[in-house]
PDB file of C-alpha atoms in Angstrom:
ATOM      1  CA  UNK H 273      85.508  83.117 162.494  1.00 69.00           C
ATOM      2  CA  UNK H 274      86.223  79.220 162.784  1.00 76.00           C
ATOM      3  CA  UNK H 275      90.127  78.325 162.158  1.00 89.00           C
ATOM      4  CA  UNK H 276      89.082  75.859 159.144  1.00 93.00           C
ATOM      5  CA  UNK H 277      85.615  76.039 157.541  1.00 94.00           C
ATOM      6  CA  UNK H 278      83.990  73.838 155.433  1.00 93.00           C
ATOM      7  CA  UNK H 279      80.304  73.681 153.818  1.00 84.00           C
ATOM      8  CA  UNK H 280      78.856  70.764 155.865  1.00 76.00           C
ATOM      9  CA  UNK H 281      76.735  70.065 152.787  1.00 81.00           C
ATOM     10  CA  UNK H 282      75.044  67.504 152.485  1.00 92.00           C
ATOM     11  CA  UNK H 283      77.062  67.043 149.347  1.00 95.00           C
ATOM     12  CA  UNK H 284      75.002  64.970 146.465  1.00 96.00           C
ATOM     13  CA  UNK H 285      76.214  63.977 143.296  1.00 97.00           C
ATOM     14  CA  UNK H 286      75.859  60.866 140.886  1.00 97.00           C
ATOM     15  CA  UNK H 287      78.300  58.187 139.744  1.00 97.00           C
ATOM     16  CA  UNK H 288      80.980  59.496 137.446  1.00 97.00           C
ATOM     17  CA  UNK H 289      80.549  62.855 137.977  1.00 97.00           C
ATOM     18  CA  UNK H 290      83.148  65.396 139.731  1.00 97.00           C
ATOM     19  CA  UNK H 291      82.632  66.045 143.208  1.00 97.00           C
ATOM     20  CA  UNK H 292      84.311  69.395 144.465  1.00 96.00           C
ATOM     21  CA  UNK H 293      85.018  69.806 148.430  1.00 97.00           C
ATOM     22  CA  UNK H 294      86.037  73.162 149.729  1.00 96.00           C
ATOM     23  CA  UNK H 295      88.168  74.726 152.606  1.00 96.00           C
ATOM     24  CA  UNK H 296      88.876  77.823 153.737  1.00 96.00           C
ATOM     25  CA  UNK H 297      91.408  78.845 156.823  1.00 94.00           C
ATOM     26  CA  UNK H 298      92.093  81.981 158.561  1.00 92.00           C
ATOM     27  CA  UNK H 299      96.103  81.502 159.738  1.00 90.00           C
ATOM     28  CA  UNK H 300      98.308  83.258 156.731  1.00 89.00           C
ATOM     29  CA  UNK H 301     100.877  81.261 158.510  1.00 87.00           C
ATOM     30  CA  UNK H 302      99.881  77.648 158.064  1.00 89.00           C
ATOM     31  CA  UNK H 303     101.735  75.466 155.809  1.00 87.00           C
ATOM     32  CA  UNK H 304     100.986  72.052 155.665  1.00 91.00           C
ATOM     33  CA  UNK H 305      96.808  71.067 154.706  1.00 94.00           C
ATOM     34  CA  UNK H 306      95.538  67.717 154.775  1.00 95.00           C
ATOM     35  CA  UNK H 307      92.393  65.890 153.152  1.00 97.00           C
ATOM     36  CA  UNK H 308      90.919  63.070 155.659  1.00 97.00           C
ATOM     37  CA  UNK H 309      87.833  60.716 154.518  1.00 97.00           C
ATOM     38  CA  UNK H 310      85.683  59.431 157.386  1.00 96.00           C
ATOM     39  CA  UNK H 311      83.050  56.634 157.093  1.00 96.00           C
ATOM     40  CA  UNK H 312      80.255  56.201 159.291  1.00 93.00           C
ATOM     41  CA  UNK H 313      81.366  54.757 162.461  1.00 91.00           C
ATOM     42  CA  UNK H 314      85.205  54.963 161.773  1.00 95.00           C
ATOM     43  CA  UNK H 315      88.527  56.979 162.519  1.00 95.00           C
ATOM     44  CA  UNK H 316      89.364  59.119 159.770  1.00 96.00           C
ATOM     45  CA  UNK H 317      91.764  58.246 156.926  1.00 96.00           C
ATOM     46  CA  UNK H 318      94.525  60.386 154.986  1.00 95.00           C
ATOM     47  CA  UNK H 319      93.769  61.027 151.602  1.00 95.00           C
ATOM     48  CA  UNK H 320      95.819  63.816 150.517  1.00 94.00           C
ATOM     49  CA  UNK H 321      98.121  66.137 151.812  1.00 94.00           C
ATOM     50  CA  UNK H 322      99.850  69.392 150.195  1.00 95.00           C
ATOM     51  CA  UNK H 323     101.959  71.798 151.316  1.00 92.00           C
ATOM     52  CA  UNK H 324     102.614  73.827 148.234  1.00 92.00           C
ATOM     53  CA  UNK H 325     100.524  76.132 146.255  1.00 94.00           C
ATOM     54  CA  UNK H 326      99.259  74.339 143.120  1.00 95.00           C
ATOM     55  CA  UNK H 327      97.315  71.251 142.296  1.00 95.00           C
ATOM     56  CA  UNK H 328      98.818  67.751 143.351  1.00 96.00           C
ATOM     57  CA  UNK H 329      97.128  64.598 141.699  1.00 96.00           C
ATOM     58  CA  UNK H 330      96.762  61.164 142.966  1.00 95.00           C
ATOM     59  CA  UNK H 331      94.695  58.588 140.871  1.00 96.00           C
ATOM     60  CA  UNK H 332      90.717  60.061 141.298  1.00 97.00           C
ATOM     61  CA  UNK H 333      91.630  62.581 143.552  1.00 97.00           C
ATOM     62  CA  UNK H 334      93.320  66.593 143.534  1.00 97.00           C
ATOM     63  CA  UNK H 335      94.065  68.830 146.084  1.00 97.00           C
ATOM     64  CA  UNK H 336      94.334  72.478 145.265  1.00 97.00           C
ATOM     65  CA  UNK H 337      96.144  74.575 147.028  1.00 96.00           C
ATOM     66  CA  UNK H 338      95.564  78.686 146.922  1.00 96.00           C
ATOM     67  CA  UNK H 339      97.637  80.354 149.874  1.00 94.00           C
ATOM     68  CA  UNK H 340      96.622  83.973 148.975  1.00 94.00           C
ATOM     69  CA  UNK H 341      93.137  83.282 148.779  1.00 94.00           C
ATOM     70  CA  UNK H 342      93.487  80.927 151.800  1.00 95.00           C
ATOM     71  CA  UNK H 343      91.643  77.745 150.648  1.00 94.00           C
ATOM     72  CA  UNK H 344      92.285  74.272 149.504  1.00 97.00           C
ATOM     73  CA  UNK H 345      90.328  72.059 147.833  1.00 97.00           C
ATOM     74  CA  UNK H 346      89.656  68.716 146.597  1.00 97.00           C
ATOM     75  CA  UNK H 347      87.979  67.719 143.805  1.00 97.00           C
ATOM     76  CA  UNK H 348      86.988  63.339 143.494  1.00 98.00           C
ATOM     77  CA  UNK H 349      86.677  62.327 139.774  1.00 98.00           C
ATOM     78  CA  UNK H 350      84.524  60.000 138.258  1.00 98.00           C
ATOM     79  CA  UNK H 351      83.063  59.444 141.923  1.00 98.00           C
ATOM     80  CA  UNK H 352      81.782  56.153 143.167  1.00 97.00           C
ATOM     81  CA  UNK H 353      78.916  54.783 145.796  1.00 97.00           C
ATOM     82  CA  UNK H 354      82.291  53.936 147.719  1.00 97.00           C
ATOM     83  CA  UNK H 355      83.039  57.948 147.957  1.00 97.00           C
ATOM     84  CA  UNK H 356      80.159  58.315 150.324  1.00 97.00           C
ATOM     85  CA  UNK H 357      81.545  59.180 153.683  1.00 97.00           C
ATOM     86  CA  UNK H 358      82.588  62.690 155.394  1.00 95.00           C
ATOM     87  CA  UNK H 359      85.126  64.681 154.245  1.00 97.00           C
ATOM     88  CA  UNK H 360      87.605  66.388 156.798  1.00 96.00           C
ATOM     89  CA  UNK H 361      89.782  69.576 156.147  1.00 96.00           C
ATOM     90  CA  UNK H 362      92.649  69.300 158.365  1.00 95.00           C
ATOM     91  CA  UNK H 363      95.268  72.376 158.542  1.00 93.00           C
ATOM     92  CA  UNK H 364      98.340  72.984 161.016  1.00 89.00           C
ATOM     93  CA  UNK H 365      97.311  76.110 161.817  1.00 82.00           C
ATOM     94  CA  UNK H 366     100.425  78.536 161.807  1.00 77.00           C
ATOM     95  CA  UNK H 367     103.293  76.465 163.837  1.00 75.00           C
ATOM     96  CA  UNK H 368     100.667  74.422 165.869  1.00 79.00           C
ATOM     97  CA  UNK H 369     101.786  70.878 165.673  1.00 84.00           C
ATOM     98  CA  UNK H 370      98.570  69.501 166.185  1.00 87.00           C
ATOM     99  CA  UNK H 371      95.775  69.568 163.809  1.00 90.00           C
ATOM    100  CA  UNK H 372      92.526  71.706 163.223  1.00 92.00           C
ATOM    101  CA  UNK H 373      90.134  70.434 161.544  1.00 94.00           C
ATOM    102  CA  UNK H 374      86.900  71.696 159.635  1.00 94.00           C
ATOM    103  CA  UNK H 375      83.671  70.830 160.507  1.00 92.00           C
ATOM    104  CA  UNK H 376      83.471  68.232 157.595  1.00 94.00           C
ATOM    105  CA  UNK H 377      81.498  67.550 154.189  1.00 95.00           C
ATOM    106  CA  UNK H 378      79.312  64.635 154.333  1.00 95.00           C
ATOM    107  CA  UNK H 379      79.718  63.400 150.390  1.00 96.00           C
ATOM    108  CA  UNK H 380      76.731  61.320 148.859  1.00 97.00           C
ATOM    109  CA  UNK H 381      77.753  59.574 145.441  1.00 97.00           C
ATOM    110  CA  UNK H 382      74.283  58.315 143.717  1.00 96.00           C
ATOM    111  CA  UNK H 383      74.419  55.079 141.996  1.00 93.00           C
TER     112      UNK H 383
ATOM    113  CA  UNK J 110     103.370  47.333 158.715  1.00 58.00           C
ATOM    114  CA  UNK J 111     100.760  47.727 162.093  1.00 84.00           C
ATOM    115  CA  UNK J 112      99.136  50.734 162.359  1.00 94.00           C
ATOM    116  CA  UNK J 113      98.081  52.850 165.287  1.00 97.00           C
ATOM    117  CA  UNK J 114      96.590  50.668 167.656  1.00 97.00           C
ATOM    118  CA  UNK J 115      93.896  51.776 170.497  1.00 98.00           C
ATOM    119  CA  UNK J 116      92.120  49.580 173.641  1.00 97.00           C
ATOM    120  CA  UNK J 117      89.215  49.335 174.733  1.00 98.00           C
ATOM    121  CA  UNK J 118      87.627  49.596 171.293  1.00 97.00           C
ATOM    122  CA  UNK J 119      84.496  50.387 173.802  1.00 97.00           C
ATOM    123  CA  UNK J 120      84.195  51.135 177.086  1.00 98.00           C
ATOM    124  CA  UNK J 121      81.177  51.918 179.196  1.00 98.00           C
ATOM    125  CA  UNK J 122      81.645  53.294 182.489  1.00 98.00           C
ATOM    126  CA  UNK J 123      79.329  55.068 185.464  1.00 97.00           C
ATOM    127  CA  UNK J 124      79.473  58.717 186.379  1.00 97.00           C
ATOM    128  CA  UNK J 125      82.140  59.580 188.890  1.00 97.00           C
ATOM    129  CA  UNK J 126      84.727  56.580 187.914  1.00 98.00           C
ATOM    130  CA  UNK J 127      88.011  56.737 186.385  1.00 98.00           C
ATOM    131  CA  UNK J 128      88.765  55.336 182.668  1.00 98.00           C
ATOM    132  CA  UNK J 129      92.278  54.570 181.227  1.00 98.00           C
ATOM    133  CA  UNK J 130      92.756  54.630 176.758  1.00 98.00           C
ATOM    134  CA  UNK J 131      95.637  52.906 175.415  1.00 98.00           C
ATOM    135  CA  UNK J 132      96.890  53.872 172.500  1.00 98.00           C
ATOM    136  CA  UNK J 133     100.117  52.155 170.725  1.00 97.00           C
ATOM    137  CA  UNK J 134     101.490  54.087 167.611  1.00 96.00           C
ATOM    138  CA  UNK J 135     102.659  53.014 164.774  1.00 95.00           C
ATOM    139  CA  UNK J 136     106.595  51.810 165.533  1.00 93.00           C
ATOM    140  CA  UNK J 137     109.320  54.887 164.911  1.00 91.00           C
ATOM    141  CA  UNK J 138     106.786  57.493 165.350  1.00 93.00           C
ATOM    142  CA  UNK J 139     107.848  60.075 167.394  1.00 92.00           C
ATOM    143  CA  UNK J 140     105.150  62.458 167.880  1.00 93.00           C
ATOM    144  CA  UNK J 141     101.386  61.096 169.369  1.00 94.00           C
ATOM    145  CA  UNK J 142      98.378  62.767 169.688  1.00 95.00           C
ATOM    146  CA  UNK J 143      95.383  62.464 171.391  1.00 97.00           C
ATOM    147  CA  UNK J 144      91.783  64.030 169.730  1.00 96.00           C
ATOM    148  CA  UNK J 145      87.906  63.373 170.886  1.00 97.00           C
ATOM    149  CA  UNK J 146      85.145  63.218 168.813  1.00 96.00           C
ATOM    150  CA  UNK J 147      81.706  64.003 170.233  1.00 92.00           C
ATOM    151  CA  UNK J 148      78.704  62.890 168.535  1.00 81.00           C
ATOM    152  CA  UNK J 149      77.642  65.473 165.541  1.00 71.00           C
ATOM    153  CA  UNK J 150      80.854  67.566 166.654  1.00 77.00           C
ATOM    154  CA  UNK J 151      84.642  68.099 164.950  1.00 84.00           C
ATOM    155  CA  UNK J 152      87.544  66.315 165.851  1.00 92.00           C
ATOM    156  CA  UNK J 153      88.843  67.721 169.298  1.00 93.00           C
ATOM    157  CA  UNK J 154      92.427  68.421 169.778  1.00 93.00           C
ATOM    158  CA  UNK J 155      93.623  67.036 173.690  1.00 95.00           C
ATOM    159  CA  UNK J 156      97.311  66.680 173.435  1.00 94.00           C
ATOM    160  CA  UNK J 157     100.627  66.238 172.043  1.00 92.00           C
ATOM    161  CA  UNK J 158     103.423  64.425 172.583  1.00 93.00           C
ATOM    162  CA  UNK J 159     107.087  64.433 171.146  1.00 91.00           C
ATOM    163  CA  UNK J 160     108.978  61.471 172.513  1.00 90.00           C
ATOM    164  CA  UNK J 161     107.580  61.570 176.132  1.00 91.00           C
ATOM    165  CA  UNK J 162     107.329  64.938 176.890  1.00 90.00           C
ATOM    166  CA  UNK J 163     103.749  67.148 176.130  1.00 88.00           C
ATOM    167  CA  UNK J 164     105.013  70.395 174.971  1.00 84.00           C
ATOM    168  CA  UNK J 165     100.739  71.046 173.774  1.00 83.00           C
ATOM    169  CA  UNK J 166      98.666  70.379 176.789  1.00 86.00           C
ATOM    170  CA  UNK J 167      96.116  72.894 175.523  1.00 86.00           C
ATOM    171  CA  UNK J 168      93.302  70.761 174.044  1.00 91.00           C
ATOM    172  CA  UNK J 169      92.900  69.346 177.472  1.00 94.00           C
ATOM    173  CA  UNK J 170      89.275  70.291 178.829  1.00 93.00           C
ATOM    174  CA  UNK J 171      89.699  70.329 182.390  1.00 94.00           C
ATOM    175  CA  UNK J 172      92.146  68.636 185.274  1.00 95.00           C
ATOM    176  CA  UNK J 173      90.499  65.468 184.753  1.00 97.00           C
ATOM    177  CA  UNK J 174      92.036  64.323 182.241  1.00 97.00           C
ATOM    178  CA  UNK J 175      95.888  63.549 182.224  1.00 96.00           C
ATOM    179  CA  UNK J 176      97.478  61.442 180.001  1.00 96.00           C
ATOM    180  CA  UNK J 177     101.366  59.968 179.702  1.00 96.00           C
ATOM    181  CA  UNK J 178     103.556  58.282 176.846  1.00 95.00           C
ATOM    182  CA  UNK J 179     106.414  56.185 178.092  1.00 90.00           C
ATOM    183  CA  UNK J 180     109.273  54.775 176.295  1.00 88.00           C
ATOM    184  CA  UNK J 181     108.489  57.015 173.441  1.00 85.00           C
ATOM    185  CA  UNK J 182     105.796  54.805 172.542  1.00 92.00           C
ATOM    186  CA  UNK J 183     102.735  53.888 174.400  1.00 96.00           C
ATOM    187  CA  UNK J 184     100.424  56.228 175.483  1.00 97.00           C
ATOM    188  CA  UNK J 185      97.676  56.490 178.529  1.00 98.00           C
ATOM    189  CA  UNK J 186      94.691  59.069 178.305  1.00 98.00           C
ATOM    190  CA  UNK J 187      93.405  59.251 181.683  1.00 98.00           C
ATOM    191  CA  UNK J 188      89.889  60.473 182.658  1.00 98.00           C
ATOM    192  CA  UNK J 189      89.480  60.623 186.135  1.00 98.00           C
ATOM    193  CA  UNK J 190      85.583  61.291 188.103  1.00 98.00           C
ATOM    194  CA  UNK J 191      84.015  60.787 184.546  1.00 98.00           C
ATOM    195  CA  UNK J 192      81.313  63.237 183.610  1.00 97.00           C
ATOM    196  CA  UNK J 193      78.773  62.116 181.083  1.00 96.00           C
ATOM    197  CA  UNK J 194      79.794  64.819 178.612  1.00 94.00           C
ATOM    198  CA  UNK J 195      82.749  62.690 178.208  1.00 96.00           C
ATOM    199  CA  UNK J 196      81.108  60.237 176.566  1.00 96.00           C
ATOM    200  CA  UNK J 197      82.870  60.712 173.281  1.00 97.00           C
ATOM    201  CA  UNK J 198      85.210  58.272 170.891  1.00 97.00           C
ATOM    202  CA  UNK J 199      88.766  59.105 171.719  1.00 98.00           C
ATOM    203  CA  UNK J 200      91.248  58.884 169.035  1.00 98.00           C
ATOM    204  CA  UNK J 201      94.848  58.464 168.511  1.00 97.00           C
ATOM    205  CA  UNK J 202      97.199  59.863 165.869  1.00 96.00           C
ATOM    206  CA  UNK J 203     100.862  59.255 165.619  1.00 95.00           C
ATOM    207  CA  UNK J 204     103.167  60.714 162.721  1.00 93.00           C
ATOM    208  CA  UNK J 205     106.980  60.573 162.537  1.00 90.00           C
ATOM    209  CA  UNK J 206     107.834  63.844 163.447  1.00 80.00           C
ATOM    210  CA  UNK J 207     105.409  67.258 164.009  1.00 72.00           C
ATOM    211  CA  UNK J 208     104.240  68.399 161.595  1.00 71.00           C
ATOM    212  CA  UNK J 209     104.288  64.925 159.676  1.00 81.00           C
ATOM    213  CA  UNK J 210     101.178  63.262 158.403  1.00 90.00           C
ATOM    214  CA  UNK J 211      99.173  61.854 161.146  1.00 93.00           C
ATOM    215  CA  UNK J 212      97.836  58.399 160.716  1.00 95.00           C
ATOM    216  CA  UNK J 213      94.439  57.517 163.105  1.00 96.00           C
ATOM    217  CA  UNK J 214      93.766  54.976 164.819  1.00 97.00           C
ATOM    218  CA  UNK J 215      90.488  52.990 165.299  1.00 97.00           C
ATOM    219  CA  UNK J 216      89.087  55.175 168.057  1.00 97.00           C
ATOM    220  CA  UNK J 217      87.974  54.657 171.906  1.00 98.00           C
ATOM    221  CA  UNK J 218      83.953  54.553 172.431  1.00 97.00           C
ATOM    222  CA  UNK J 219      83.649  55.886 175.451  1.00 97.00           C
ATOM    223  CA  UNK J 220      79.957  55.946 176.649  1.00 97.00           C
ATOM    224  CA  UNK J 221      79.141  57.290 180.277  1.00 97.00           C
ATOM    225  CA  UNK J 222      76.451  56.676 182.128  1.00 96.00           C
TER     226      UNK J 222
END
C-alpha cells in the first residue's frame, strides 16, 4: 500500500461545475496535509493546507479533512479552463519532515 | 518578496560527468529540501536540511549524489558520474521551519545523455 494515494484520473468536468479530488494516507500519525496544483511543465504550487479535521475554505477552493477515515479532500467550485493542471496530495507522513506525495490527479475543466 | 530560486533552469550533460544544482531559498527559511521528478513519476524526496545540517539523508538514491547548504541558506545538489536515469527535473522547497509549508521552486531540467 502506497503512503498517499490518489485516483490519477484523468479528471473531466465542465465550466462551473464542482470538481472533487481525493486522498487517502496510510500513517494514523500524520498531521499536517497539503493540496499542491501543478501545470504542465512547472514546479508545483501550494493551494491549501489543513491540519485539523473539518473543512477549511478559501475563495473556490475546500479542503476536507477526515483523520479517522484517513483522507482529505478538495473540492474546486465553479471550476475554470484555468483549473486544468495536476493535482498533488502532499502529507507529512507521521513525524517525517519531508513530504510524500500522491501520485497526482490530472484535472480537465471543459469550456 | 523573492521566492525560491534554482540554476541552471536546464542543464544537459554526458554520461559519466559531474553536475552541480543551486538552489537559493526564500530569505529566513530555515529548513530546505531537495525532491526529483522523473518524467510520468511522483515527486521524489532526496533530502533535508535544517540550518546546515541534513538530519534526512534518506531520499538519496545512491553515493552519487551529495549535496550541502552553507550559511543556512544556499544549497548545492551534487551528482557525481551521472547516469542517464538521472535525467530528471530537480526541485527545491524551502519552508520556515519543518513541518512548515514548503514553497517550490522553478525546478532543475536535468537531461543526460
Amino acid at each position: 500500500q502506497k503512503e498517499v494515494e490518489q485516483n490519477s484520473g484523468p479528471l473531466s468536468v465542465p465550466e462551473g461545475a464542482i470538481a472533487s479530488l481525493n486522498c487517502t494516507y496510510s500513517d494514523r500519525g500524520s498531521q499536517s496535509f497539503f493540496w499542491y496544483r501543478q501545470y504542465s511543465g512547472k514546479s508545483p504550487e501550494l493551494i491549501m493546507f489543513i491540519y485539523s479535521n473539518g473543512d477549511k475554505e478559501d475563495g473556490r477552493f475546500t479542503a476536507q479533512l477526515n483523520k479517522a477515515s484517513q483522507y482529505v479532500s478538495l473540492l474546486i467550485r465553479d471550476s475554470q479552463p484555468s483549473d486544468s493542471a495536476t493535482y498533488l496530495c502532499a502529507v507529512n507522513v507521521g513525524s517525517a519532515r519531508q513530504l510524500t506525495f500522491g501520485s497526482g490527479t490530472q484535472l480537465t475543466v471543459l469550456p | 518578496g523573492a521566492g525560491v530560486s534554482q540554476s541552471p533552469s536546464n542543464k544537459v550533460t554526458e554520461k559519466g560527468k559531474d553536475v552541480e544544482l543551486r538552489c537559493d531559498p526564500i530569505s529566513g527559511h530555515t529548513a530546505l529540501y531537495w525532491y526529483r521528478q522523473s518524467l510520468g513519476q511522483g515527486l521524489e524526496f532526496l533530502i533535508y536540511f535544517q540550518g546546515n545540517s541534513a538530519p534526512d539523508k534518506s531520499g538519496l538514491p545512491s553515493d552519487r549524489f551529495s549535496a550541502e547548504r552553507t550559511g543556512g541558506s544556499v544549497s548545492t545538489l551534487t551528482i557525481q558520474r551521472t547516469q542517464q536515469e538521472d535525467s530528471a527535473v530537480y526541485l527545491c522547497a524551502s519552508s520556515f521551519g519543518s513541518m512548515e509549508t514548503q514553497y517550490f521552486g522553478p525546478g532543475t531540467r536535468l537531461l543526460v545523455l
